[in-house]
Amino acid sequence: MRLSRYFMPVLRETPKEAEIVSHQLMLRTGMVKQASAGIYSWLPLGYKVLMKIDRIVREEQNRAGAIEVLMPTIQSADLWRQSGRYEAYGKEMLRIADRHDREMLYGPTNEELITAIFRDGIKSYKDLPRNLYHIQWKFRDEVRPRFGVMRGREFLMKDAYSFDLTPEAGRLSYNRMFTAYLRTFARMGLKAVPMAADSGPIGGDMSHEFIILADTGESQVFCHKDLIEGAVPPIDTDYDGDLSPIIQRWTSLYAATDEKHDAAKFDEQVPKDKQVSARGIEVGHIFFFGTKYSEPMGCKVQGPDGQKIVVQMGSYGVGVSRLAGAIIEACHDAAGIVWPVPVAPFEVGLINLKAGDKDTDAAANDLYAKLEAAGIDVLLDDTDERAGGKFATMDLIGLPYQLIVGPKGVKAGEAEIKVRKGGARETLPMDAALAKVVAAVKAKRMLA
Ligand code: 5CA
């Protein structure tokens, strides 16, 4: 992409309404624009990030055996009456009447709809286990939407739903999603710690929140040092195999906790020298709730002996749009965002320091063509802004690698590489600089 033809409305000033750094940076870099309270348009730079997050989430869901569907945003109130949640959900639910005065709602979550779909589509225990997921916009009329996309009213969520014959089998499905989450967040360059949690309005008796650690995170958490230092499950995880060693390592109940939970238990379980306090952001939440929805909604299968068996369910959420903000909270410095390669809007920022100069243009265009040919996602700054402004903007938008070409370098046949994280610089012959950047990007993609 050439910046001269792109749409990236960068703001010089930090908008006053933004309280936290990710919100400030998302507005300043023109990633998003508020449409109304807690509702955002995703502009080109932000949308690219959102789609990269979306893709990683999808790949890891598929790898763990979940099957993708797409349910609508608008649901019927009747469906929610079947589970008893229509009245209980309260003011967070956006209720709508259609032209026939039928009661509808903008879905805050999809347990009811997926249970009805699954109930009507299966017959026997041989249709189990299954896990269906979608990535779809949700609406929750939060009292105080704030922090930009981190606590929006309209937000993008991945929600998966598991269906099993027995509670034991349901737990295995839960463990598969648990493992998939560790991998998902690791692929985004994040360390997420699972924390035993309350299940709230979703319900159920087993639940974990996944918290990514960031100094500016909303909630204080305490966790076992080993969780922070621990390696994530390997790329070739066999989801049909025994995941219990992974689960055991990550779930000893009070290995992570927060102010709300039992601090005394945490003290008992985790030795003092292994206790660390950190701040974090909830980016995922998983639940096992057995028959909470399948029972009232009649989601049953015929068992091996002909008896009807009520299906065991769990649900598994990832805050896809929240992650865009959460990653920035975890990855920024005084100059701006510092994107991890797998979620960066572009992998390389190519700066032409003197657009309009024949030789510099030729060198920049040549590098641009070669980066694209190598499959690198590159943004070429070919505008006629002054050099200082170009450097500041490139640092602000946080592309992982900068490749800088100016008239002096071109004469010497050289380009400069700047690594955004840490700021290391190196000047190399043109082709060597190109090869080095391409190799560095590919090594950091962590693509499956
Ligand atoms: N049905 C279950 C799991 S599929 C569910 O709705 N879980 S949840 O309420 O915990 O939401 C799942 C994830 O969505 C959360 O972990 C969080 O990352 C994200 N999320 C929740 N509310 C918001 C919000 N207002 N703005 C942005 N993201 C949100």
mmCIF file with all atom_site columns, C-alpha atoms in Angstrom, residues 227-430:
data_model
loop_
_atom_site.group_PDB
_atom_site.id
_atom_site.type_symbol
_atom_site.label_atom_id
_atom_site.label_alt_id
_atom_site.label_comp_id
_atom_site.label_asym_id
_atom_site.label_entity_id
_atom_site.label_seq_id
_atom_site.pdbx_PDB_ins_code
_atom_site.Cartn_x
_atom_site.Cartn_y
_atom_site.Cartn_z
_atom_site.occupancy
_atom_site.B_iso_or_equiv
_atom_site.pdbx_formal_charge
_atom_site.auth_seq_id
_atom_site.auth_comp_id
_atom_site.auth_asym_id
_atom_site.auth_atom_id
_atom_site.pdbx_PDB_model_num
ATOM 1   C CA . LEU A 1 227 ? 2.441   -19.079 34.803 1.00 0.00 ? 227 LEU A CA 1
ATOM 2   C CA . ILE A 1 228 ? 4.143   -15.965 33.509 1.00 0.00 ? 228 ILE A CA 1
ATOM 3   C CA . GLU A 1 229 ? 7.323   -17.802 32.646 1.00 0.00 ? 229 GLU A CA 1
ATOM 4   C CA . GLY A 1 230 ? 5.695   -21.017 31.418 1.00 0.00 ? 230 GLY A CA 1
ATOM 5   C CA . ALA A 1 231 ? 5.897   -22.154 27.787 1.00 0.00 ? 231 ALA A CA 1
ATOM 6   C CA . VAL A 1 232 ? 2.678   -22.350 25.795 1.00 0.00 ? 232 VAL A CA 1
ATOM 7   C CA . PRO A 1 233 ? 1.504   -25.661 24.309 1.00 0.00 ? 233 PRO A CA 1
ATOM 8   C CA . PRO A 1 234 ? 3.470   -26.575 21.177 1.00 0.00 ? 234 PRO A CA 1
ATOM 9   C CA . ILE A 1 235 ? 2.202   -25.905 17.694 1.00 0.00 ? 235 ILE A CA 1
ATOM 10  C CA . ASP A 1 236 ? 1.619   -29.611 16.989 1.00 0.00 ? 236 ASP A CA 1
ATOM 11  C CA . THR A 1 237 ? -0.700  -30.094 19.971 1.00 0.00 ? 237 THR A CA 1
ATOM 12  C CA . ASP A 1 238 ? -2.696  -33.285 19.485 1.00 0.00 ? 238 ASP A CA 1
ATOM 13  C CA . TYR A 1 239 ? -6.180  -32.251 20.479 1.00 0.00 ? 239 TYR A CA 1
ATOM 14  C CA . ASP A 1 240 ? -7.376  -35.861 20.530 1.00 0.00 ? 240 ASP A CA 1
ATOM 15  C CA . GLY A 1 241 ? -4.589  -36.800 22.903 1.00 0.00 ? 241 GLY A CA 1
ATOM 16  C CA . ASP A 1 242 ? -4.349  -36.306 26.641 1.00 0.00 ? 242 ASP A CA 1
ATOM 17  C CA . LEU A 1 243 ? -4.364  -32.581 27.394 1.00 0.00 ? 243 LEU A CA 1
ATOM 18  C CA . SER A 1 244 ? -4.456  -33.063 31.158 1.00 0.00 ? 244 SER A CA 1
ATOM 19  C CA . PRO A 1 245 ? -0.762  -32.268 31.775 1.00 0.00 ? 245 PRO A CA 1
ATOM 20  C CA . ILE A 1 246 ? -1.252  -28.910 30.025 1.00 0.00 ? 246 ILE A CA 1
ATOM 21  C CA . ILE A 1 247 ? -4.486  -28.214 31.874 1.00 0.00 ? 247 ILE A CA 1
ATOM 22  C CA . GLN A 1 248 ? -3.109  -29.259 35.217 1.00 0.00 ? 248 GLN A CA 1
ATOM 23  C CA . ARG A 1 249 ? -0.108  -27.019 34.848 1.00 0.00 ? 249 ARG A CA 1
ATOM 24  C CA . TRP A 1 250 ? -2.248  -24.008 34.052 1.00 0.00 ? 250 TRP A CA 1
ATOM 25  C CA . THR A 1 251 ? -5.280  -24.493 36.260 1.00 0.00 ? 251 THR A CA 1
ATOM 26  C CA . SER A 1 252 ? -4.296  -25.306 39.792 1.00 0.00 ? 252 SER A CA 1
ATOM 27  C CA . LEU A 1 253 ? -7.274  -23.357 41.070 1.00 0.00 ? 253 LEU A CA 1
ATOM 28  C CA . TYR A 1 254 ? -5.584  -20.494 42.838 1.00 0.00 ? 254 TYR A CA 1
ATOM 29  C CA . ALA A 1 255 ? -2.515  -20.225 40.673 1.00 0.00 ? 255 ALA A CA 1
ATOM 30  C CA . ALA A 1 256 ? -4.017  -16.931 39.564 1.00 0.00 ? 256 ALA A CA 1
ATOM 31  C CA . THR A 1 257 ? -6.539  -14.746 41.349 1.00 0.00 ? 257 THR A CA 1
ATOM 32  C CA . ASP A 1 258 ? -7.743  -11.175 41.703 1.00 0.00 ? 258 ASP A CA 1
ATOM 33  C CA . GLU A 1 259 ? -9.130  -8.941  44.447 1.00 0.00 ? 259 GLU A CA 1
ATOM 34  C CA . LYS A 1 260 ? -12.573 -10.506 44.122 1.00 0.00 ? 260 LYS A CA 1
ATOM 35  C CA . HIS A 1 261 ? -11.408 -14.033 44.805 1.00 0.00 ? 261 HIS A CA 1
ATOM 36  C CA . ASP A 1 262 ? -10.125 -15.882 47.797 1.00 0.00 ? 262 ASP A CA 1
ATOM 37  C CA . ALA A 1 263 ? -6.777  -14.311 48.665 1.00 0.00 ? 263 ALA A CA 1
ATOM 38  C CA . ALA A 1 264 ? -6.271  -16.636 51.649 1.00 0.00 ? 264 ALA A CA 1
ATOM 39  C CA . LYS A 1 265 ? -6.546  -19.723 49.412 1.00 0.00 ? 265 LYS A CA 1
ATOM 40  C CA . PHE A 1 266 ? -4.045  -18.181 47.020 1.00 0.00 ? 266 PHE A CA 1
ATOM 41  C CA . ASP A 1 267 ? -1.638  -17.635 49.918 1.00 0.00 ? 267 ASP A CA 1
ATOM 42  C CA . GLU A 1 268 ? -2.093  -21.214 51.016 1.00 0.00 ? 268 GLU A CA 1
ATOM 43  C CA . GLN A 1 269 ? -1.501  -22.659 47.563 1.00 0.00 ? 269 GLN A CA 1
ATOM 44  C CA . VAL A 1 270 ? 1.288   -20.496 46.165 1.00 0.00 ? 270 VAL A CA 1
ATOM 45  C CA . PRO A 1 271 ? 4.585   -20.091 48.039 1.00 0.00 ? 271 PRO A CA 1
ATOM 46  C CA . LYS A 1 272 ? 5.421   -16.469 48.913 1.00 0.00 ? 272 LYS A CA 1
ATOM 47  C CA . ASP A 1 273 ? 8.482   -16.328 46.664 1.00 0.00 ? 273 ASP A CA 1
ATOM 48  C CA . LYS A 1 274 ? 6.378   -17.486 43.701 1.00 0.00 ? 274 LYS A CA 1
ATOM 49  C CA . GLN A 1 275 ? 3.632   -14.891 44.141 1.00 0.00 ? 275 GLN A CA 1
ATOM 50  C CA . VAL A 1 276 ? 3.606   -12.032 41.682 1.00 0.00 ? 276 VAL A CA 1
ATOM 51  C CA . SER A 1 277 ? 1.177   -9.187  41.361 1.00 0.00 ? 277 SER A CA 1
ATOM 52  C CA . ALA A 1 278 ? 0.363   -7.784  37.943 1.00 0.00 ? 278 ALA A CA 1
ATOM 53  C CA . ARG A 1 279 ? -2.276  -5.856  36.057 1.00 0.00 ? 279 ARG A CA 1
ATOM 54  C CA . GLY A 1 280 ? -4.327  -7.398  33.335 1.00 0.00 ? 280 GLY A CA 1
ATOM 55  C CA . ILE A 1 281 ? -7.164  -7.278  30.820 1.00 0.00 ? 281 ILE A CA 1
ATOM 56  C CA . GLU A 1 282 ? -9.751  -10.011 30.304 1.00 0.00 ? 282 GLU A CA 1
ATOM 57  C CA . VAL A 1 283 ? -9.595  -11.085 26.663 1.00 0.00 ? 283 VAL A CA 1
ATOM 58  C CA . GLY A 1 284 ? -11.347 -14.443 26.909 1.00 0.00 ? 284 GLY A CA 1
ATOM 59  C CA . HIS A 1 285 ? -13.803 -16.232 29.145 1.00 0.00 ? 285 HIS A CA 1
ATOM 60  C CA . ILE A 1 286 ? -14.810 -19.884 29.036 1.00 0.00 ? 286 ILE A CA 1
ATOM 61  C CA . PHE A 1 287 ? -17.662 -21.654 30.803 1.00 0.00 ? 287 PHE A CA 1
ATOM 62  C CA . PHE A 1 288 ? -18.880 -25.189 31.386 1.00 0.00 ? 288 PHE A CA 1
ATOM 63  C CA . PHE A 1 289 ? -22.537 -25.120 32.395 1.00 0.00 ? 289 PHE A CA 1
ATOM 64  C CA . GLY A 1 290 ? -23.813 -28.633 31.729 1.00 0.00 ? 290 GLY A CA 1
ATOM 65  C CA . THR A 1 291 ? -27.559 -28.617 31.050 1.00 0.00 ? 291 THR A CA 1
ATOM 66  C CA . LYS A 1 292 ? -28.390 -25.005 31.969 1.00 0.00 ? 292 LYS A CA 1
ATOM 67  C CA . TYR A 1 293 ? -29.710 -24.250 28.448 1.00 0.00 ? 293 TYR A CA 1
ATOM 68  C CA . SER A 1 294 ? -30.148 -27.743 26.965 1.00 0.00 ? 294 SER A CA 1
ATOM 69  C CA . GLU A 1 295 ? -32.611 -28.803 29.702 1.00 0.00 ? 295 GLU A CA 1
ATOM 70  C CA . PRO A 1 296 ? -35.154 -25.944 29.425 1.00 0.00 ? 296 PRO A CA 1
ATOM 71  C CA . MET A 1 297 ? -34.777 -25.846 25.645 1.00 0.00 ? 297 MET A CA 1
ATOM 72  C CA . GLY A 1 298 ? -35.150 -29.598 25.173 1.00 0.00 ? 298 GLY A CA 1
ATOM 73  C CA . CYS A 1 299 ? -31.790 -30.230 23.522 1.00 0.00 ? 299 CYS A CA 1
ATOM 74  C CA . LYS A 1 300 ? -31.581 -34.024 23.811 1.00 0.00 ? 300 LYS A CA 1
ATOM 75  C CA . VAL A 1 301 ? -30.162 -36.961 21.908 1.00 0.00 ? 301 VAL A CA 1
ATOM 76  C CA . GLN A 1 302 ? -31.091 -40.620 21.792 1.00 0.00 ? 302 GLN A CA 1
ATOM 77  C CA . GLY A 1 303 ? -28.542 -42.600 23.811 1.00 0.00 ? 303 GLY A CA 1
ATOM 78  C CA . PRO A 1 304 ? -27.164 -46.080 22.908 1.00 0.00 ? 304 PRO A CA 1
ATOM 79  C CA . ASP A 1 305 ? -30.022 -47.718 24.843 1.00 0.00 ? 305 ASP A CA 1
ATOM 80  C CA . GLY A 1 306 ? -32.736 -45.596 23.239 1.00 0.00 ? 306 GLY A CA 1
ATOM 81  C CA . GLN A 1 307 ? -33.125 -43.307 26.282 1.00 0.00 ? 307 GLN A CA 1
ATOM 82  C CA . LYS A 1 308 ? -33.186 -39.529 25.737 1.00 0.00 ? 308 LYS A CA 1
ATOM 83  C CA . ILE A 1 309 ? -30.133 -37.803 27.157 1.00 0.00 ? 309 ILE A CA 1
ATOM 84  C CA . VAL A 1 310 ? -29.897 -34.050 27.808 1.00 0.00 ? 310 VAL A CA 1
ATOM 85  C CA . VAL A 1 311 ? -26.792 -32.631 26.148 1.00 0.00 ? 311 VAL A CA 1
ATOM 86  C CA . GLN A 1 312 ? -23.898 -31.142 28.186 1.00 0.00 ? 312 GLN A CA 1
ATOM 87  C CA . MET A 1 313 ? -22.764 -27.716 27.070 1.00 0.00 ? 313 MET A CA 1
ATOM 88  C CA . GLY A 1 314 ? -20.037 -25.136 27.485 1.00 0.00 ? 314 GLY A CA 1
ATOM 89  C CA . SER A 1 315 ? -19.429 -21.743 25.892 1.00 0.00 ? 315 SER A CA 1
ATOM 90  C CA . TYR A 1 316 ? -16.153 -20.053 25.033 1.00 0.00 ? 316 TYR A CA 1
ATOM 91  C CA . GLY A 1 317 ? -15.739 -16.353 24.294 1.00 0.00 ? 317 GLY A CA 1
ATOM 92  C CA . VAL A 1 318 ? -12.873 -14.273 22.909 1.00 0.00 ? 318 VAL A CA 1
ATOM 93  C CA . GLY A 1 319 ? -13.105 -10.489 22.776 1.00 0.00 ? 319 GLY A CA 1
ATOM 94  C CA . VAL A 1 320 ? -11.856 -10.028 19.201 1.00 0.00 ? 320 VAL A CA 1
ATOM 95  C CA . SER A 1 321 ? -12.303 -6.237  19.032 1.00 0.00 ? 321 SER A CA 1
ATOM 96  C CA . ARG A 1 322 ? -11.204 -5.792  22.651 1.00 0.00 ? 322 ARG A CA 1
ATOM 97  C CA . LEU A 1 323 ? -7.955  -7.565  21.729 1.00 0.00 ? 323 LEU A CA 1
ATOM 98  C CA . ALA A 1 324 ? -7.004  -4.762  19.333 1.00 0.00 ? 324 ALA A CA 1
ATOM 99  C CA . GLY A 1 325 ? -6.943  -2.385  22.315 1.00 0.00 ? 325 GLY A CA 1
ATOM 100 C CA . ALA A 1 326 ? -5.510  -4.931  24.735 1.00 0.00 ? 326 ALA A CA 1
ATOM 101 C CA . ILE A 1 327 ? -2.551  -5.684  22.470 1.00 0.00 ? 327 ILE A CA 1
ATOM 102 C CA . ILE A 1 328 ? -1.749  -1.959  22.332 1.00 0.00 ? 328 ILE A CA 1
ATOM 103 C CA . GLU A 1 329 ? -1.932  -1.755  26.136 1.00 0.00 ? 329 GLU A CA 1
ATOM 104 C CA . ALA A 1 330 ? 0.633   -4.564  26.265 1.00 0.00 ? 330 ALA A CA 1
ATOM 105 C CA . CYS A 1 331 ? 2.765   -3.316  23.357 1.00 0.00 ? 331 CYS A CA 1
ATOM 106 C CA . HIS A 1 332 ? 3.539   0.407   23.207 1.00 0.00 ? 332 HIS A CA 1
ATOM 107 C CA . ASP A 1 333 ? 6.180   2.945   24.232 1.00 0.00 ? 333 ASP A CA 1
ATOM 108 C CA . ALA A 1 334 ? 6.415   6.735   24.485 1.00 0.00 ? 334 ALA A CA 1
ATOM 109 C CA . ALA A 1 335 ? 6.537   7.133   20.680 1.00 0.00 ? 335 ALA A CA 1
ATOM 110 C CA . GLY A 1 336 ? 3.474   4.986   19.910 1.00 0.00 ? 336 GLY A CA 1
ATOM 111 C CA . ILE A 1 337 ? 2.363   1.436   19.197 1.00 0.00 ? 337 ILE A CA 1
ATOM 112 C CA . VAL A 1 338 ? 4.868   -1.433  18.916 1.00 0.00 ? 338 VAL A CA 1
ATOM 113 C CA . TRP A 1 339 ? 2.952   -4.128  17.030 1.00 0.00 ? 339 TRP A CA 1
ATOM 114 C CA . PRO A 1 340 ? 3.911   -7.780  17.268 1.00 0.00 ? 340 PRO A CA 1
ATOM 115 C CA . VAL A 1 341 ? 4.387   -9.002  13.668 1.00 0.00 ? 341 VAL A CA 1
ATOM 116 C CA . PRO A 1 342 ? 1.393   -11.420 13.553 1.00 0.00 ? 342 PRO A CA 1
ATOM 117 C CA . VAL A 1 343 ? -1.164  -8.659  14.229 1.00 0.00 ? 343 VAL A CA 1
ATOM 118 C CA . ALA A 1 344 ? 0.607   -5.617  12.748 1.00 0.00 ? 344 ALA A CA 1
ATOM 119 C CA . PRO A 1 345 ? -1.492  -3.723  10.192 1.00 0.00 ? 345 PRO A CA 1
ATOM 120 C CA . PHE A 1 346 ? 1.569   -3.800  7.909  1.00 0.00 ? 346 PHE A CA 1
ATOM 121 C CA . GLU A 1 347 ? 4.717   -5.766  8.619  1.00 0.00 ? 347 GLU A CA 1
ATOM 122 C CA . VAL A 1 348 ? 7.140   -3.260  7.130  1.00 0.00 ? 348 VAL A CA 1
ATOM 123 C CA . GLY A 1 349 ? 7.050   0.519   6.791  1.00 0.00 ? 349 GLY A CA 1
ATOM 124 C CA . LEU A 1 350 ? 9.146   1.616   3.839  1.00 0.00 ? 350 LEU A CA 1
ATOM 125 C CA . ILE A 1 351 ? 10.091  5.290   4.102  1.00 0.00 ? 351 ILE A CA 1
ATOM 126 C CA . ASN A 1 352 ? 11.054  7.290   1.041  1.00 0.00 ? 352 ASN A CA 1
ATOM 127 C CA . LEU A 1 353 ? 12.814  10.273  2.602  1.00 0.00 ? 353 LEU A CA 1
ATOM 128 C CA . LYS A 1 354 ? 12.750  12.361  -0.560 1.00 0.00 ? 354 LYS A CA 1
ATOM 129 C CA . ALA A 1 355 ? 9.680   11.615  -2.631 1.00 0.00 ? 355 ALA A CA 1
ATOM 130 C CA . GLY A 1 356 ? 10.016  13.337  -6.007 1.00 0.00 ? 356 GLY A CA 1
ATOM 131 C CA . ASP A 1 357 ? 13.751  12.747  -6.248 1.00 0.00 ? 357 ASP A CA 1
ATOM 132 C CA . LYS A 1 358 ? 14.212  10.488  -9.269 1.00 0.00 ? 358 LYS A CA 1
ATOM 133 C CA . ASP A 1 359 ? 16.850  8.132   -7.876 1.00 0.00 ? 359 ASP A CA 1
ATOM 134 C CA . THR A 1 360 ? 15.295  7.875   -4.407 1.00 0.00 ? 360 THR A CA 1
ATOM 135 C CA . ASP A 1 361 ? 11.877  7.156   -5.942 1.00 0.00 ? 361 ASP A CA 1
ATOM 136 C CA . ALA A 1 362 ? 13.401  4.459   -8.156 1.00 0.00 ? 362 ALA A CA 1
ATOM 137 C CA . ALA A 1 363 ? 15.135  2.777   -5.197 1.00 0.00 ? 363 ALA A CA 1
ATOM 138 C CA . ALA A 1 364 ? 12.031  2.963   -2.974 1.00 0.00 ? 364 ALA A CA 1
ATOM 139 C CA . ASN A 1 365 ? 9.780   1.641   -5.742 1.00 0.00 ? 365 ASN A CA 1
ATOM 140 C CA . ASP A 1 366 ? 12.184  -1.207  -6.402 1.00 0.00 ? 366 ASP A CA 1
ATOM 141 C CA . LEU A 1 367 ? 12.247  -2.219  -2.715 1.00 0.00 ? 367 LEU A CA 1
ATOM 142 C CA . TYR A 1 368 ? 8.473   -1.882  -2.539 1.00 0.00 ? 368 TYR A CA 1
ATOM 143 C CA . ALA A 1 369 ? 7.984   -4.213  -5.508 1.00 0.00 ? 369 ALA A CA 1
ATOM 144 C CA . LYS A 1 370 ? 10.449  -6.737  -4.087 1.00 0.00 ? 370 LYS A CA 1
ATOM 145 C CA . LEU A 1 371 ? 8.827   -6.703  -0.626 1.00 0.00 ? 371 LEU A CA 1
ATOM 146 C CA . GLU A 1 372 ? 5.407   -7.275  -2.184 1.00 0.00 ? 372 GLU A CA 1
ATOM 147 C CA . ALA A 1 373 ? 6.803   -10.056 -4.377 1.00 0.00 ? 373 ALA A CA 1
ATOM 148 C CA . ALA A 1 374 ? 8.192   -11.691 -1.218 1.00 0.00 ? 374 ALA A CA 1
ATOM 149 C CA . GLY A 1 375 ? 4.672   -11.662 0.251  1.00 0.00 ? 375 GLY A CA 1
ATOM 150 C CA . ILE A 1 376 ? 5.390   -8.954  2.830  1.00 0.00 ? 376 ILE A CA 1
ATOM 151 C CA . ASP A 1 377 ? 2.575   -6.657  3.909  1.00 0.00 ? 377 ASP A CA 1
ATOM 152 C CA . VAL A 1 378 ? 4.243   -3.272  3.316  1.00 0.00 ? 378 VAL A CA 1
ATOM 153 C CA . LEU A 1 379 ? 3.244   0.385   3.658  1.00 0.00 ? 379 LEU A CA 1
ATOM 154 C CA . LEU A 1 380 ? 5.316   2.753   1.509  1.00 0.00 ? 380 LEU A CA 1
ATOM 155 C CA . ASP A 1 381 ? 5.457   6.339   2.752  1.00 0.00 ? 381 ASP A CA 1
ATOM 156 C CA . ASP A 1 382 ? 5.751   8.096   -0.605 1.00 0.00 ? 382 ASP A CA 1
ATOM 157 C CA . THR A 1 383 ? 4.214   11.371  0.566  1.00 0.00 ? 383 THR A CA 1
ATOM 158 C CA . ASP A 1 384 ? 6.024   14.685  0.409  1.00 0.00 ? 384 ASP A CA 1
ATOM 159 C CA . GLU A 1 385 ? 5.992   15.275  4.155  1.00 0.00 ? 385 GLU A CA 1
ATOM 160 C CA . ARG A 1 386 ? 9.310   16.251  5.770  1.00 0.00 ? 386 ARG A CA 1
ATOM 161 C CA . ALA A 1 387 ? 11.555  13.486  7.135  1.00 0.00 ? 387 ALA A CA 1
ATOM 162 C CA . GLY A 1 388 ? 10.892  14.241  10.831 1.00 0.00 ? 388 GLY A CA 1
ATOM 163 C CA . GLY A 1 389 ? 7.146   13.925  10.339 1.00 0.00 ? 389 GLY A CA 1
ATOM 164 C CA . LYS A 1 390 ? 7.550   10.634  8.473  1.00 0.00 ? 390 LYS A CA 1
ATOM 165 C CA . PHE A 1 391 ? 9.670   9.145   11.250 1.00 0.00 ? 391 PHE A CA 1
ATOM 166 C CA . ALA A 1 392 ? 7.202   10.252  13.927 1.00 0.00 ? 392 ALA A CA 1
ATOM 167 C CA . THR A 1 393 ? 4.201   8.847   12.050 1.00 0.00 ? 393 THR A CA 1
ATOM 168 C CA . MET A 1 394 ? 5.943   5.555   11.353 1.00 0.00 ? 394 MET A CA 1
ATOM 169 C CA . ASP A 1 395 ? 6.863   5.196   15.038 1.00 0.00 ? 395 ASP A CA 1
ATOM 170 C CA . LEU A 1 396 ? 3.335   6.174   16.070 1.00 0.00 ? 396 LEU A CA 1
ATOM 171 C CA . ILE A 1 397 ? 1.618   3.523   13.914 1.00 0.00 ? 397 ILE A CA 1
ATOM 172 C CA . GLY A 1 398 ? 4.156   1.010   15.183 1.00 0.00 ? 398 GLY A CA 1
ATOM 173 C CA . LEU A 1 399 ? 4.982   -1.199  12.192 1.00 0.00 ? 399 LEU A CA 1
ATOM 174 C CA . PRO A 1 400 ? 7.543   -3.771  13.413 1.00 0.00 ? 400 PRO A CA 1
ATOM 175 C CA . TYR A 1 401 ? 10.258  -2.993  10.827 1.00 0.00 ? 401 TYR A CA 1
ATOM 176 C CA . GLN A 1 402 ? 11.132  0.236   9.065  1.00 0.00 ? 402 GLN A CA 1
ATOM 177 C CA . LEU A 1 403 ? 13.188  0.336   5.922  1.00 0.00 ? 403 LEU A CA 1
ATOM 178 C CA . ILE A 1 404 ? 14.493  3.841   5.226  1.00 0.00 ? 404 ILE A CA 1
ATOM 179 C CA . VAL A 1 405 ? 15.725  5.081   1.867  1.00 0.00 ? 405 VAL A CA 1
ATOM 180 C CA . GLY A 1 406 ? 17.180  8.567   1.317  1.00 0.00 ? 406 GLY A CA 1
ATOM 181 C CA . PRO A 1 407 ? 19.238  10.297  -1.399 1.00 0.00 ? 407 PRO A CA 1
ATOM 182 C CA . LYS A 1 408 ? 22.528  9.815   0.494  1.00 0.00 ? 408 LYS A CA 1
ATOM 183 C CA . GLY A 1 409 ? 21.959  6.114   1.052  1.00 0.00 ? 409 GLY A CA 1
ATOM 184 C CA . VAL A 1 410 ? 20.835  5.592   -2.517 1.00 0.00 ? 410 VAL A CA 1
ATOM 185 C CA . LYS A 1 411 ? 24.132  7.093   -3.783 1.00 0.00 ? 411 LYS A CA 1
ATOM 186 C CA . ALA A 1 412 ? 26.017  4.629   -1.591 1.00 0.00 ? 412 ALA A CA 1
ATOM 187 C CA . GLY A 1 413 ? 23.642  1.780   -2.584 1.00 0.00 ? 413 GLY A CA 1
ATOM 188 C CA . GLU A 1 414 ? 22.421  1.424   1.014  1.00 0.00 ? 414 GLU A CA 1
ATOM 189 C CA . ALA A 1 415 ? 19.217  1.394   3.065  1.00 0.00 ? 415 ALA A CA 1
ATOM 190 C CA . GLU A 1 416 ? 18.665  1.638   6.800  1.00 0.00 ? 416 GLU A CA 1
ATOM 191 C CA . ILE A 1 417 ? 16.697  -0.854  8.877  1.00 0.00 ? 417 ILE A CA 1
ATOM 192 C CA . LYS A 1 418 ? 15.047  0.237   12.114 1.00 0.00 ? 418 LYS A CA 1
ATOM 193 C CA . VAL A 1 419 ? 13.498  -2.320  14.419 1.00 0.00 ? 419 VAL A CA 1
ATOM 194 C CA . ARG A 1 420 ? 10.548  -0.566  16.063 1.00 0.00 ? 420 ARG A CA 1
ATOM 195 C CA . LYS A 1 421 ? 10.834  -2.563  19.277 1.00 0.00 ? 421 LYS A CA 1
ATOM 196 C CA . GLY A 1 422 ? 13.975  -1.300  21.013 1.00 0.00 ? 422 GLY A CA 1
ATOM 197 C CA . GLY A 1 423 ? 14.903  1.023   18.141 1.00 0.00 ? 423 GLY A CA 1
ATOM 198 C CA . ALA A 1 424 ? 18.021  -0.831  16.881 1.00 0.00 ? 424 ALA A CA 1
ATOM 199 C CA . ARG A 1 425 ? 19.292  0.574   13.560 1.00 0.00 ? 425 ARG A CA 1
ATOM 200 C CA . GLU A 1 426 ? 21.547  -0.868  10.910 1.00 0.00 ? 426 GLU A CA 1
ATOM 201 C CA . THR A 1 427 ? 22.666  0.348   7.499  1.00 0.00 ? 427 THR A CA 1
ATOM 202 C CA . LEU A 1 428 ? 23.235  -2.334  4.874  1.00 0.00 ? 428 LEU A CA 1
ATOM 203 C CA . PRO A 1 429 ? 23.623  -2.650  1.101  1.00 0.00 ? 429 PRO A CA 1
ATOM 204 C CA . MET A 1 430 ? 20.165  -2.412  -0.487 1.00 0.00 ? 430 MET A CA 1
#
